[in-house]
Amino acid sequence: MNKTTLHYIYDPLCGWCYGASPLIEVANAHSNIVLELHGGGMLTGASRLHMNSQFREHIQQSDKRIAAMTGQLFGDDYLKMLREPNLVLDSAPPLLAILAANKQGHAFAMLKASQHAHYVSGRHISDPNVLSEIAKEISLNIQQYQQDYAQQKATTLDEHIHHSRQLLTQSGASGFPTLLIKQENKWRRVPLQNYLGDVDQWQQFLDSLVTAND
């Protein structure tokens, strides 16, 4: 059976991407699926989020909806972090970490660990030092990781984000998370939102998608 490629457009600081992460994990583990990650850079550059009371309230209300729909845990330490003065959320460092981890074949592991660090443990994944700690925790070669992180920072991140956003536009989608499959030279959106919180039905859907795409 030919493997089916799914293209995942995400951001590591997107709450709905965290909500969908159990579904993405199932897709990544599927024996007949190749998952390609495309970081959209939701909170990068001029769009970095400088936390204030208005943003905090919006995020907390959104997180409550996500938790109710998906069963995903938002930890107490995460809620404490949101109340820190002068908190800035920047997607660029975790995206760089994921690109660097990809050089060792562990992009998804870095994404998953970063999401858990942020949303459960309240760790500052916009801090490169925290990301290096996470890289060690998932058993990456830390010297190679740090070299690759620096190289990605110098050469690749802007291009990667630009490509991801182009893909989003070409598919007719507009937000994160978006999961795509290319069929007959056209992009088709895979309906992640229909399966939030229902891993078993999602597994069945993926099995049928792979069979139909073979």
mmCIF file with all atom_site columns, C-alpha atoms in Angstrom:
data_model
loop_
_atom_site.group_PDB
_atom_site.id
_atom_site.type_symbol
_atom_site.label_atom_id
_atom_site.label_alt_id
_atom_site.label_comp_id
_atom_site.label_asym_id
_atom_site.label_entity_id
_atom_site.label_seq_id
_atom_site.pdbx_PDB_ins_code
_atom_site.Cartn_x
_atom_site.Cartn_y
_atom_site.Cartn_z
_atom_site.occupancy
_atom_site.B_iso_or_equiv
_atom_site.pdbx_formal_charge
_atom_site.auth_seq_id
_atom_site.auth_comp_id
_atom_site.auth_asym_id
_atom_site.auth_atom_id
_atom_site.pdbx_PDB_model_num
ATOM 1   C CA . MET A 1 1   ? 0.000   0.000  0.000  1.00 0.00 ? 1   MET A CA 1
ATOM 2   C CA . ASN A 1 2   ? 1.275   3.468  -0.919 1.00 0.00 ? 2   ASN A CA 1
ATOM 3   C CA . LYS A 1 3   ? 1.629   5.848  1.989  1.00 0.00 ? 3   LYS A CA 1
ATOM 4   C CA . THR A 1 4   ? -0.707  8.836  2.201  1.00 0.00 ? 4   THR A CA 1
ATOM 5   C CA . THR A 1 5   ? 0.867   12.215 2.963  1.00 0.00 ? 5   THR A CA 1
ATOM 6   C CA . LEU A 1 6   ? -1.034  14.585 5.239  1.00 0.00 ? 6   LEU A CA 1
ATOM 7   C CA . HIS A 1 7   ? 0.093   18.178 5.546  1.00 0.00 ? 7   HIS A CA 1
ATOM 8   C CA . TYR A 1 8   ? -0.446  19.740 8.965  1.00 0.00 ? 8   TYR A CA 1
ATOM 9   C CA . ILE A 1 9   ? -0.468  23.546 9.190  1.00 0.00 ? 9   ILE A CA 1
ATOM 10  C CA . TYR A 1 10  ? -0.180  24.491 12.840 1.00 0.00 ? 10  TYR A CA 1
ATOM 11  C CA . ASP A 1 11  ? 1.333   26.802 15.399 1.00 0.00 ? 11  ASP A CA 1
ATOM 12  C CA . PRO A 1 12  ? 2.867   25.567 18.681 1.00 0.00 ? 12  PRO A CA 1
ATOM 13  C CA . LEU A 1 13  ? 1.132   28.407 20.574 1.00 0.00 ? 13  LEU A CA 1
ATOM 14  C CA . CYS A 1 14  ? -2.294  27.801 19.009 1.00 0.00 ? 14  CYS A CA 1
ATOM 15  C CA . GLY A 1 15  ? -4.765  26.499 21.595 1.00 0.00 ? 15  GLY A CA 1
ATOM 16  C CA . TRP A 1 16  ? -6.920  24.729 19.020 1.00 0.00 ? 16  TRP A CA 1
ATOM 17  C CA . CYS A 1 17  ? -3.812  22.967 17.670 1.00 0.00 ? 17  CYS A CA 1
ATOM 18  C CA . TYR A 1 18  ? -3.189  21.721 21.202 1.00 0.00 ? 18  TYR A CA 1
ATOM 19  C CA . GLY A 1 19  ? -6.816  20.612 21.334 1.00 0.00 ? 19  GLY A CA 1
ATOM 20  C CA . ALA A 1 20  ? -6.377  18.656 18.106 1.00 0.00 ? 20  ALA A CA 1
ATOM 21  C CA . SER A 1 21  ? -3.031  17.151 19.134 1.00 0.00 ? 21  SER A CA 1
ATOM 22  C CA . PRO A 1 22  ? -4.416  13.704 20.110 1.00 0.00 ? 22  PRO A CA 1
ATOM 23  C CA . LEU A 1 23  ? -5.802  13.403 16.562 1.00 0.00 ? 23  LEU A CA 1
ATOM 24  C CA . ILE A 1 24  ? -2.515  14.516 15.032 1.00 0.00 ? 24  ILE A CA 1
ATOM 25  C CA . GLU A 1 25  ? -0.683  12.004 17.202 1.00 0.00 ? 25  GLU A CA 1
ATOM 26  C CA . VAL A 1 26  ? -2.882  9.198  15.846 1.00 0.00 ? 26  VAL A CA 1
ATOM 27  C CA . ALA A 1 27  ? -2.217  10.357 12.286 1.00 0.00 ? 27  ALA A CA 1
ATOM 28  C CA . ASN A 1 28  ? 1.522   10.522 12.931 1.00 0.00 ? 28  ASN A CA 1
ATOM 29  C CA . ALA A 1 29  ? 1.510   6.981  14.334 1.00 0.00 ? 29  ALA A CA 1
ATOM 30  C CA . HIS A 1 30  ? -0.504  5.504  11.432 1.00 0.00 ? 30  HIS A CA 1
ATOM 31  C CA . SER A 1 31  ? 1.555   2.970  9.536  1.00 0.00 ? 31  SER A CA 1
ATOM 32  C CA . ASN A 1 32  ? 0.320   4.174  6.146  1.00 0.00 ? 32  ASN A CA 1
ATOM 33  C CA . ILE A 1 33  ? 0.479   7.930  6.727  1.00 0.00 ? 33  ILE A CA 1
ATOM 34  C CA . VAL A 1 34  ? 3.363   10.364 6.389  1.00 0.00 ? 34  VAL A CA 1
ATOM 35  C CA . LEU A 1 35  ? 2.760   13.559 8.360  1.00 0.00 ? 35  LEU A CA 1
ATOM 36  C CA . GLU A 1 36  ? 4.443   16.742 7.154  1.00 0.00 ? 36  GLU A CA 1
ATOM 37  C CA . LEU A 1 37  ? 4.531   19.693 9.550  1.00 0.00 ? 37  LEU A CA 1
ATOM 38  C CA . HIS A 1 38  ? 4.110   23.277 8.337  1.00 0.00 ? 38  HIS A CA 1
ATOM 39  C CA . GLY A 1 39  ? 4.515   25.939 11.031 1.00 0.00 ? 39  GLY A CA 1
ATOM 40  C CA . GLY A 1 40  ? 2.365   28.980 10.306 1.00 0.00 ? 40  GLY A CA 1
ATOM 41  C CA . GLY A 1 41  ? 4.093   31.504 12.578 1.00 0.00 ? 41  GLY A CA 1
ATOM 42  C CA . MET A 1 42  ? 0.890   32.770 14.176 1.00 0.00 ? 42  MET A CA 1
ATOM 43  C CA . LEU A 1 43  ? 2.713   34.803 16.848 1.00 0.00 ? 43  LEU A CA 1
ATOM 44  C CA . THR A 1 44  ? 5.959   35.853 15.173 1.00 0.00 ? 44  THR A CA 1
ATOM 45  C CA . GLY A 1 45  ? 7.585   39.178 14.399 1.00 0.00 ? 45  GLY A CA 1
ATOM 46  C CA . ALA A 1 46  ? 5.126   42.053 14.734 1.00 0.00 ? 46  ALA A CA 1
ATOM 47  C CA . SER A 1 47  ? 2.425   39.527 15.709 1.00 0.00 ? 47  SER A CA 1
ATOM 48  C CA . ARG A 1 48  ? 4.160   38.424 18.921 1.00 0.00 ? 48  ARG A CA 1
ATOM 49  C CA . LEU A 1 49  ? 1.639   38.546 21.741 1.00 0.00 ? 49  LEU A CA 1
ATOM 50  C CA . HIS A 1 50  ? 2.332   40.944 24.610 1.00 0.00 ? 50  HIS A CA 1
ATOM 51  C CA . MET A 1 51  ? -0.067  39.682 27.256 1.00 0.00 ? 51  MET A CA 1
ATOM 52  C CA . ASN A 1 52  ? -2.555  42.044 28.828 1.00 0.00 ? 52  ASN A CA 1
ATOM 53  C CA . SER A 1 53  ? -5.838  41.561 30.666 1.00 0.00 ? 53  SER A CA 1
ATOM 54  C CA . GLN A 1 54  ? -7.913  41.619 27.475 1.00 0.00 ? 54  GLN A CA 1
ATOM 55  C CA . PHE A 1 55  ? -5.810  38.980 25.707 1.00 0.00 ? 55  PHE A CA 1
ATOM 56  C CA . ARG A 1 56  ? -5.675  36.924 28.907 1.00 0.00 ? 56  ARG A CA 1
ATOM 57  C CA . GLU A 1 57  ? -9.459  36.871 29.221 1.00 0.00 ? 57  GLU A CA 1
ATOM 58  C CA . HIS A 1 58  ? -9.865  35.933 25.547 1.00 0.00 ? 58  HIS A CA 1
ATOM 59  C CA . ILE A 1 59  ? -7.337  33.102 25.811 1.00 0.00 ? 59  ILE A CA 1
ATOM 60  C CA . GLN A 1 60  ? -8.853  31.699 29.000 1.00 0.00 ? 60  GLN A CA 1
ATOM 61  C CA . GLN A 1 61  ? -12.369 31.676 27.541 1.00 0.00 ? 61  GLN A CA 1
ATOM 62  C CA . SER A 1 62  ? -11.108 29.995 24.383 1.00 0.00 ? 62  SER A CA 1
ATOM 63  C CA . ASP A 1 63  ? -9.170  27.424 26.422 1.00 0.00 ? 63  ASP A CA 1
ATOM 64  C CA . LYS A 1 64  ? -12.352 26.526 28.335 1.00 0.00 ? 64  LYS A CA 1
ATOM 65  C CA . ARG A 1 65  ? -14.141 25.798 25.055 1.00 0.00 ? 65  ARG A CA 1
ATOM 66  C CA . ILE A 1 66  ? -11.198 23.755 23.789 1.00 0.00 ? 66  ILE A CA 1
ATOM 67  C CA . ALA A 1 67  ? -11.033 21.714 26.997 1.00 0.00 ? 67  ALA A CA 1
ATOM 68  C CA . ALA A 1 68  ? -14.789 21.057 26.890 1.00 0.00 ? 68  ALA A CA 1
ATOM 69  C CA . MET A 1 69  ? -14.697 19.915 23.258 1.00 0.00 ? 69  MET A CA 1
ATOM 70  C CA . THR A 1 70  ? -11.492 17.885 23.334 1.00 0.00 ? 70  THR A CA 1
ATOM 71  C CA . GLY A 1 71  ? -10.831 16.804 26.918 1.00 0.00 ? 71  GLY A CA 1
ATOM 72  C CA . GLN A 1 72  ? -7.335  18.298 26.720 1.00 0.00 ? 72  GLN A CA 1
ATOM 73  C CA . LEU A 1 73  ? -5.812  19.446 30.010 1.00 0.00 ? 73  LEU A CA 1
ATOM 74  C CA . PHE A 1 74  ? -4.799  23.057 30.625 1.00 0.00 ? 74  PHE A CA 1
ATOM 75  C CA . GLY A 1 75  ? -2.636  22.879 33.717 1.00 0.00 ? 75  GLY A CA 1
ATOM 76  C CA . ASP A 1 76  ? -2.640  25.135 36.782 1.00 0.00 ? 76  ASP A CA 1
ATOM 77  C CA . ASP A 1 77  ? 0.968   26.130 36.085 1.00 0.00 ? 77  ASP A CA 1
ATOM 78  C CA . TYR A 1 78  ? -0.071  27.269 32.600 1.00 0.00 ? 78  TYR A CA 1
ATOM 79  C CA . LEU A 1 79  ? -2.842  29.412 34.091 1.00 0.00 ? 79  LEU A CA 1
ATOM 80  C CA . LYS A 1 80  ? -0.308  30.923 36.506 1.00 0.00 ? 80  LYS A CA 1
ATOM 81  C CA . MET A 1 81  ? 2.031   31.695 33.613 1.00 0.00 ? 81  MET A CA 1
ATOM 82  C CA . LEU A 1 82  ? -0.724  33.616 31.810 1.00 0.00 ? 82  LEU A CA 1
ATOM 83  C CA . ARG A 1 83  ? -0.919  35.952 34.810 1.00 0.00 ? 83  ARG A CA 1
ATOM 84  C CA . GLU A 1 84  ? 2.792   36.799 34.757 1.00 0.00 ? 84  GLU A CA 1
ATOM 85  C CA . PRO A 1 85  ? 3.556   40.500 34.169 1.00 0.00 ? 85  PRO A CA 1
ATOM 86  C CA . ASN A 1 86  ? 5.276   41.334 30.883 1.00 0.00 ? 86  ASN A CA 1
ATOM 87  C CA . LEU A 1 87  ? 4.602   37.871 29.404 1.00 0.00 ? 87  LEU A CA 1
ATOM 88  C CA . VAL A 1 88  ? 5.379   37.718 25.688 1.00 0.00 ? 88  VAL A CA 1
ATOM 89  C CA . LEU A 1 89  ? 4.355   34.742 23.544 1.00 0.00 ? 89  LEU A CA 1
ATOM 90  C CA . ASP A 1 90  ? 6.522   34.260 20.463 1.00 0.00 ? 90  ASP A CA 1
ATOM 91  C CA . SER A 1 91  ? 6.061   31.314 18.096 1.00 0.00 ? 91  SER A CA 1
ATOM 92  C CA . ALA A 1 92  ? 9.430   31.719 16.402 1.00 0.00 ? 92  ALA A CA 1
ATOM 93  C CA . PRO A 1 93  ? 11.638  29.935 18.986 1.00 0.00 ? 93  PRO A CA 1
ATOM 94  C CA . PRO A 1 94  ? 9.477   26.768 19.246 1.00 0.00 ? 94  PRO A CA 1
ATOM 95  C CA . LEU A 1 95  ? 9.143   26.668 15.463 1.00 0.00 ? 95  LEU A CA 1
ATOM 96  C CA . LEU A 1 96  ? 12.935  26.859 15.191 1.00 0.00 ? 96  LEU A CA 1
ATOM 97  C CA . ALA A 1 97  ? 13.202  24.058 17.749 1.00 0.00 ? 97  ALA A CA 1
ATOM 98  C CA . ILE A 1 98  ? 10.838  21.865 15.736 1.00 0.00 ? 98  ILE A CA 1
ATOM 99  C CA . LEU A 1 99  ? 12.764  22.521 12.528 1.00 0.00 ? 99  LEU A CA 1
ATOM 100 C CA . ALA A 1 100 ? 16.011  21.716 14.335 1.00 0.00 ? 100 ALA A CA 1
ATOM 101 C CA . ALA A 1 101 ? 14.541  18.522 15.815 1.00 0.00 ? 101 ALA A CA 1
ATOM 102 C CA . ASN A 1 102 ? 13.422  17.522 12.327 1.00 0.00 ? 102 ASN A CA 1
ATOM 103 C CA . LYS A 1 103 ? 17.092  17.232 11.363 1.00 0.00 ? 103 LYS A CA 1
ATOM 104 C CA . GLN A 1 104 ? 17.209  14.285 13.788 1.00 0.00 ? 104 GLN A CA 1
ATOM 105 C CA . GLY A 1 105 ? 13.830  12.926 12.658 1.00 0.00 ? 105 GLY A CA 1
ATOM 106 C CA . HIS A 1 106 ? 11.959  14.080 15.758 1.00 0.00 ? 106 HIS A CA 1
ATOM 107 C CA . ALA A 1 107 ? 9.942   17.111 14.687 1.00 0.00 ? 107 ALA A CA 1
ATOM 108 C CA . PHE A 1 108 ? 6.660   15.704 15.958 1.00 0.00 ? 108 PHE A CA 1
ATOM 109 C CA . ALA A 1 109 ? 8.179   14.681 19.287 1.00 0.00 ? 109 ALA A CA 1
ATOM 110 C CA . MET A 1 110 ? 9.428   18.259 19.735 1.00 0.00 ? 110 MET A CA 1
ATOM 111 C CA . LEU A 1 111 ? 6.032   19.708 18.857 1.00 0.00 ? 111 LEU A CA 1
ATOM 112 C CA . LYS A 1 112 ? 4.264   17.400 21.302 1.00 0.00 ? 112 LYS A CA 1
ATOM 113 C CA . ALA A 1 113 ? 6.752   18.040 24.099 1.00 0.00 ? 113 ALA A CA 1
ATOM 114 C CA . SER A 1 114 ? 6.615   21.806 23.543 1.00 0.00 ? 114 SER A CA 1
ATOM 115 C CA . GLN A 1 115 ? 2.826   21.855 23.651 1.00 0.00 ? 115 GLN A CA 1
ATOM 116 C CA . HIS A 1 116 ? 2.829   19.856 26.900 1.00 0.00 ? 116 HIS A CA 1
ATOM 117 C CA . ALA A 1 117 ? 5.504   22.121 28.374 1.00 0.00 ? 117 ALA A CA 1
ATOM 118 C CA . HIS A 1 118 ? 3.431   25.214 27.574 1.00 0.00 ? 118 HIS A CA 1
ATOM 119 C CA . TYR A 1 119 ? -0.165  24.146 28.170 1.00 0.00 ? 119 TYR A CA 1
ATOM 120 C CA . VAL A 1 120 ? 0.336   21.774 31.092 1.00 0.00 ? 120 VAL A CA 1
ATOM 121 C CA . SER A 1 121 ? 3.588   22.742 32.821 1.00 0.00 ? 121 SER A CA 1
ATOM 122 C CA . GLY A 1 122 ? 3.517   26.492 32.170 1.00 0.00 ? 122 GLY A CA 1
ATOM 123 C CA . ARG A 1 123 ? 7.078   26.578 30.853 1.00 0.00 ? 123 ARG A CA 1
ATOM 124 C CA . HIS A 1 124 ? 8.284   29.426 28.670 1.00 0.00 ? 124 HIS A CA 1
ATOM 125 C CA . ILE A 1 125 ? 8.684   27.807 25.258 1.00 0.00 ? 125 ILE A CA 1
ATOM 126 C CA . SER A 1 126 ? 9.481   31.192 23.735 1.00 0.00 ? 126 SER A CA 1
ATOM 127 C CA . ASP A 1 127 ? 12.801  30.908 25.620 1.00 0.00 ? 127 ASP A CA 1
ATOM 128 C CA . PRO A 1 128 ? 15.528  29.067 23.638 1.00 0.00 ? 128 PRO A CA 1
ATOM 129 C CA . ASN A 1 129 ? 17.068  27.784 26.911 1.00 0.00 ? 129 ASN A CA 1
ATOM 130 C CA . VAL A 1 130 ? 13.786  26.081 27.862 1.00 0.00 ? 130 VAL A CA 1
ATOM 131 C CA . LEU A 1 131 ? 13.618  24.564 24.386 1.00 0.00 ? 131 LEU A CA 1
ATOM 132 C CA . SER A 1 132 ? 17.141  23.179 24.817 1.00 0.00 ? 132 SER A CA 1
ATOM 133 C CA . GLU A 1 133 ? 15.988  21.545 28.054 1.00 0.00 ? 133 GLU A CA 1
ATOM 134 C CA . ILE A 1 134 ? 13.041  19.994 26.211 1.00 0.00 ? 134 ILE A CA 1
ATOM 135 C CA . ALA A 1 135 ? 15.393  18.769 23.463 1.00 0.00 ? 135 ALA A CA 1
ATOM 136 C CA . LYS A 1 136 ? 17.406  16.945 26.134 1.00 0.00 ? 136 LYS A CA 1
ATOM 137 C CA . GLU A 1 137 ? 14.244  15.493 27.647 1.00 0.00 ? 137 GLU A CA 1
ATOM 138 C CA . ILE A 1 138 ? 13.241  13.903 24.333 1.00 0.00 ? 138 ILE A CA 1
ATOM 139 C CA . SER A 1 139 ? 16.788  12.523 23.964 1.00 0.00 ? 139 SER A CA 1
ATOM 140 C CA . LEU A 1 140 ? 17.989  14.601 21.049 1.00 0.00 ? 140 LEU A CA 1
ATOM 141 C CA . ASN A 1 141 ? 21.709  14.962 20.459 1.00 0.00 ? 141 ASN A CA 1
ATOM 142 C CA . ILE A 1 142 ? 21.908  18.347 22.146 1.00 0.00 ? 142 ILE A CA 1
ATOM 143 C CA . GLN A 1 143 ? 25.060  19.564 20.401 1.00 0.00 ? 143 GLN A CA 1
ATOM 144 C CA . GLN A 1 144 ? 23.583  18.818 16.984 1.00 0.00 ? 144 GLN A CA 1
ATOM 145 C CA . TYR A 1 145 ? 20.251  20.307 18.051 1.00 0.00 ? 145 TYR A CA 1
ATOM 146 C CA . GLN A 1 146 ? 21.859  23.596 19.096 1.00 0.00 ? 146 GLN A CA 1
ATOM 147 C CA . GLN A 1 147 ? 23.869  23.797 15.867 1.00 0.00 ? 147 GLN A CA 1
ATOM 148 C CA . ASP A 1 148 ? 20.752  23.094 13.801 1.00 0.00 ? 148 ASP A CA 1
ATOM 149 C CA . TYR A 1 149 ? 18.703  25.614 15.828 1.00 0.00 ? 149 TYR A CA 1
ATOM 150 C CA . ALA A 1 150 ? 21.246  28.346 15.093 1.00 0.00 ? 150 ALA A CA 1
ATOM 151 C CA . GLN A 1 151 ? 21.369  27.421 11.408 1.00 0.00 ? 151 GLN A CA 1
ATOM 152 C CA . GLN A 1 152 ? 17.577  27.417 11.046 1.00 0.00 ? 152 GLN A CA 1
ATOM 153 C CA . LYS A 1 153 ? 17.444  30.817 12.751 1.00 0.00 ? 153 LYS A CA 1
ATOM 154 C CA . ALA A 1 154 ? 19.931  32.225 10.278 1.00 0.00 ? 154 ALA A CA 1
ATOM 155 C CA . THR A 1 155 ? 18.539  30.760 7.080  1.00 0.00 ? 155 THR A CA 1
ATOM 156 C CA . THR A 1 156 ? 15.228  28.936 7.097  1.00 0.00 ? 156 THR A CA 1
ATOM 157 C CA . LEU A 1 157 ? 12.439  30.089 9.413  1.00 0.00 ? 157 LEU A CA 1
ATOM 158 C CA . ASP A 1 158 ? 11.004  32.986 7.384  1.00 0.00 ? 158 ASP A CA 1
ATOM 159 C CA . GLU A 1 159 ? 10.964  30.859 4.246  1.00 0.00 ? 159 GLU A CA 1
ATOM 160 C CA . HIS A 1 160 ? 9.276   28.000 6.111  1.00 0.00 ? 160 HIS A CA 1
ATOM 161 C CA . ILE A 1 161 ? 6.550   30.278 7.494  1.00 0.00 ? 161 ILE A CA 1
ATOM 162 C CA . HIS A 1 162 ? 6.018   31.874 4.081  1.00 0.00 ? 162 HIS A CA 1
ATOM 163 C CA . HIS A 1 163 ? 5.587   28.453 2.467  1.00 0.00 ? 163 HIS A CA 1
ATOM 164 C CA . SER A 1 164 ? 3.163   27.350 5.196  1.00 0.00 ? 164 SER A CA 1
ATOM 165 C CA . ARG A 1 165 ? 1.012   30.445 4.738  1.00 0.00 ? 165 ARG A CA 1
ATOM 166 C CA . GLN A 1 166 ? 1.048   30.005 0.962  1.00 0.00 ? 166 GLN A CA 1
ATOM 167 C CA . LEU A 1 167 ? -0.193  26.465 1.459  1.00 0.00 ? 167 LEU A CA 1
ATOM 168 C CA . LEU A 1 168 ? -2.950  27.747 3.712  1.00 0.00 ? 168 LEU A CA 1
ATOM 169 C CA . THR A 1 169 ? -4.036  30.267 1.072  1.00 0.00 ? 169 THR A CA 1
ATOM 170 C CA . GLN A 1 170 ? -3.852  27.786 -1.806 1.00 0.00 ? 170 GLN A CA 1
ATOM 171 C CA . SER A 1 171 ? -6.080  25.356 0.066  1.00 0.00 ? 171 SER A CA 1
ATOM 172 C CA . GLY A 1 172 ? -8.750  27.968 0.742  1.00 0.00 ? 172 GLY A CA 1
ATOM 173 C CA . ALA A 1 173 ? -8.322  27.543 4.495  1.00 0.00 ? 173 ALA A CA 1
ATOM 174 C CA . SER A 1 174 ? -7.705  30.463 6.804  1.00 0.00 ? 174 SER A CA 1
ATOM 175 C CA . GLY A 1 175 ? -6.619  29.301 10.251 1.00 0.00 ? 175 GLY A CA 1
ATOM 176 C CA . PHE A 1 176 ? -4.908  26.825 12.510 1.00 0.00 ? 176 PHE A CA 1
ATOM 177 C CA . PRO A 1 177 ? -5.056  23.884 12.751 1.00 0.00 ? 177 PRO A CA 1
ATOM 178 C CA . THR A 1 178 ? -5.522  22.896 9.111  1.00 0.00 ? 178 THR A CA 1
ATOM 179 C CA . LEU A 1 179 ? -4.890  19.372 7.823  1.00 0.00 ? 179 LEU A CA 1
ATOM 180 C CA . LEU A 1 180 ? -4.613  18.856 4.063  1.00 0.00 ? 180 LEU A CA 1
ATOM 181 C CA . ILE A 1 181 ? -4.303  16.051 1.564  1.00 0.00 ? 181 ILE A CA 1
ATOM 182 C CA . LYS A 1 182 ? -3.457  16.511 -2.101 1.00 0.00 ? 182 LYS A CA 1
ATOM 183 C CA . GLN A 1 183 ? -5.695  14.557 -4.459 1.00 0.00 ? 183 GLN A CA 1
ATOM 184 C CA . GLU A 1 184 ? -5.744  14.890 -8.251 1.00 0.00 ? 184 GLU A CA 1
ATOM 185 C CA . ASN A 1 185 ? -3.494  17.931 -7.953 1.00 0.00 ? 185 ASN A CA 1
ATOM 186 C CA . LYS A 1 186 ? -5.980  19.718 -5.692 1.00 0.00 ? 186 LYS A CA 1
ATOM 187 C CA . TRP A 1 187 ? -5.798  20.413 -1.978 1.00 0.00 ? 187 TRP A CA 1
ATOM 188 C CA . ARG A 1 188 ? -8.543  18.863 0.102  1.00 0.00 ? 188 ARG A CA 1
ATOM 189 C CA . ARG A 1 189 ? -9.119  19.825 3.717  1.00 0.00 ? 189 ARG A CA 1
ATOM 190 C CA . VAL A 1 190 ? -9.298  16.908 6.138  1.00 0.00 ? 190 VAL A CA 1
ATOM 191 C CA . PRO A 1 191 ? -12.118 17.641 8.644  1.00 0.00 ? 191 PRO A CA 1
ATOM 192 C CA . LEU A 1 192 ? -10.214 17.634 11.932 1.00 0.00 ? 192 LEU A CA 1
ATOM 193 C CA . GLN A 1 193 ? -12.944 19.689 13.584 1.00 0.00 ? 193 GLN A CA 1
ATOM 194 C CA . ASN A 1 194 ? -15.468 16.872 13.126 1.00 0.00 ? 194 ASN A CA 1
ATOM 195 C CA . TYR A 1 195 ? -13.449 14.503 15.311 1.00 0.00 ? 195 TYR A CA 1
ATOM 196 C CA . LEU A 1 196 ? -12.202 16.660 18.184 1.00 0.00 ? 196 LEU A CA 1
ATOM 197 C CA . GLY A 1 197 ? -12.333 14.533 21.322 1.00 0.00 ? 197 GLY A CA 1
ATOM 198 C CA . ASP A 1 198 ? -13.228 11.354 19.394 1.00 0.00 ? 198 ASP A CA 1
ATOM 199 C CA . VAL A 1 199 ? -10.020 9.474  18.725 1.00 0.00 ? 199 VAL A CA 1
ATOM 200 C CA . ASP A 1 200 ? -11.715 6.161  17.859 1.00 0.00 ? 200 ASP A CA 1
ATOM 201 C CA . GLN A 1 201 ? -13.877 7.664  15.119 1.00 0.00 ? 201 GLN A CA 1
ATOM 202 C CA . TRP A 1 202 ? -10.860 9.578  13.851 1.00 0.00 ? 202 TRP A CA 1
ATOM 203 C CA . GLN A 1 203 ? -8.851  6.355  13.591 1.00 0.00 ? 203 GLN A CA 1
ATOM 204 C CA . GLN A 1 204 ? -11.636 4.809  11.519 1.00 0.00 ? 204 GLN A CA 1
ATOM 205 C CA . PHE A 1 205 ? -11.801 7.889  9.312  1.00 0.00 ? 205 PHE A CA 1
ATOM 206 C CA . LEU A 1 206 ? -8.047  7.799  8.688  1.00 0.00 ? 206 LEU A CA 1
ATOM 207 C CA . ASP A 1 207 ? -8.202  4.114  7.813  1.00 0.00 ? 207 ASP A CA 1
ATOM 208 C CA . SER A 1 208 ? -10.928 4.814  5.248  1.00 0.00 ? 208 SER A CA 1
ATOM 209 C CA . LEU A 1 209 ? -9.013  7.831  3.889  1.00 0.00 ? 209 LEU A CA 1
ATOM 210 C CA . VAL A 1 210 ? -5.878  5.770  3.378  1.00 0.00 ? 210 VAL A CA 1
ATOM 211 C CA . THR A 1 211 ? -7.815  2.975  1.684  1.00 0.00 ? 211 THR A CA 1
ATOM 212 C CA . ALA A 1 212 ? -9.597  5.396  -0.653 1.00 0.00 ? 212 ALA A CA 1
ATOM 213 C CA . ASN A 1 213 ? -6.329  7.132  -1.481 1.00 0.00 ? 213 ASN A CA 1
ATOM 214 C CA . ASP A 1 214 ? -4.418  3.947  -2.332 1.00 0.00 ? 214 ASP A CA 1
#
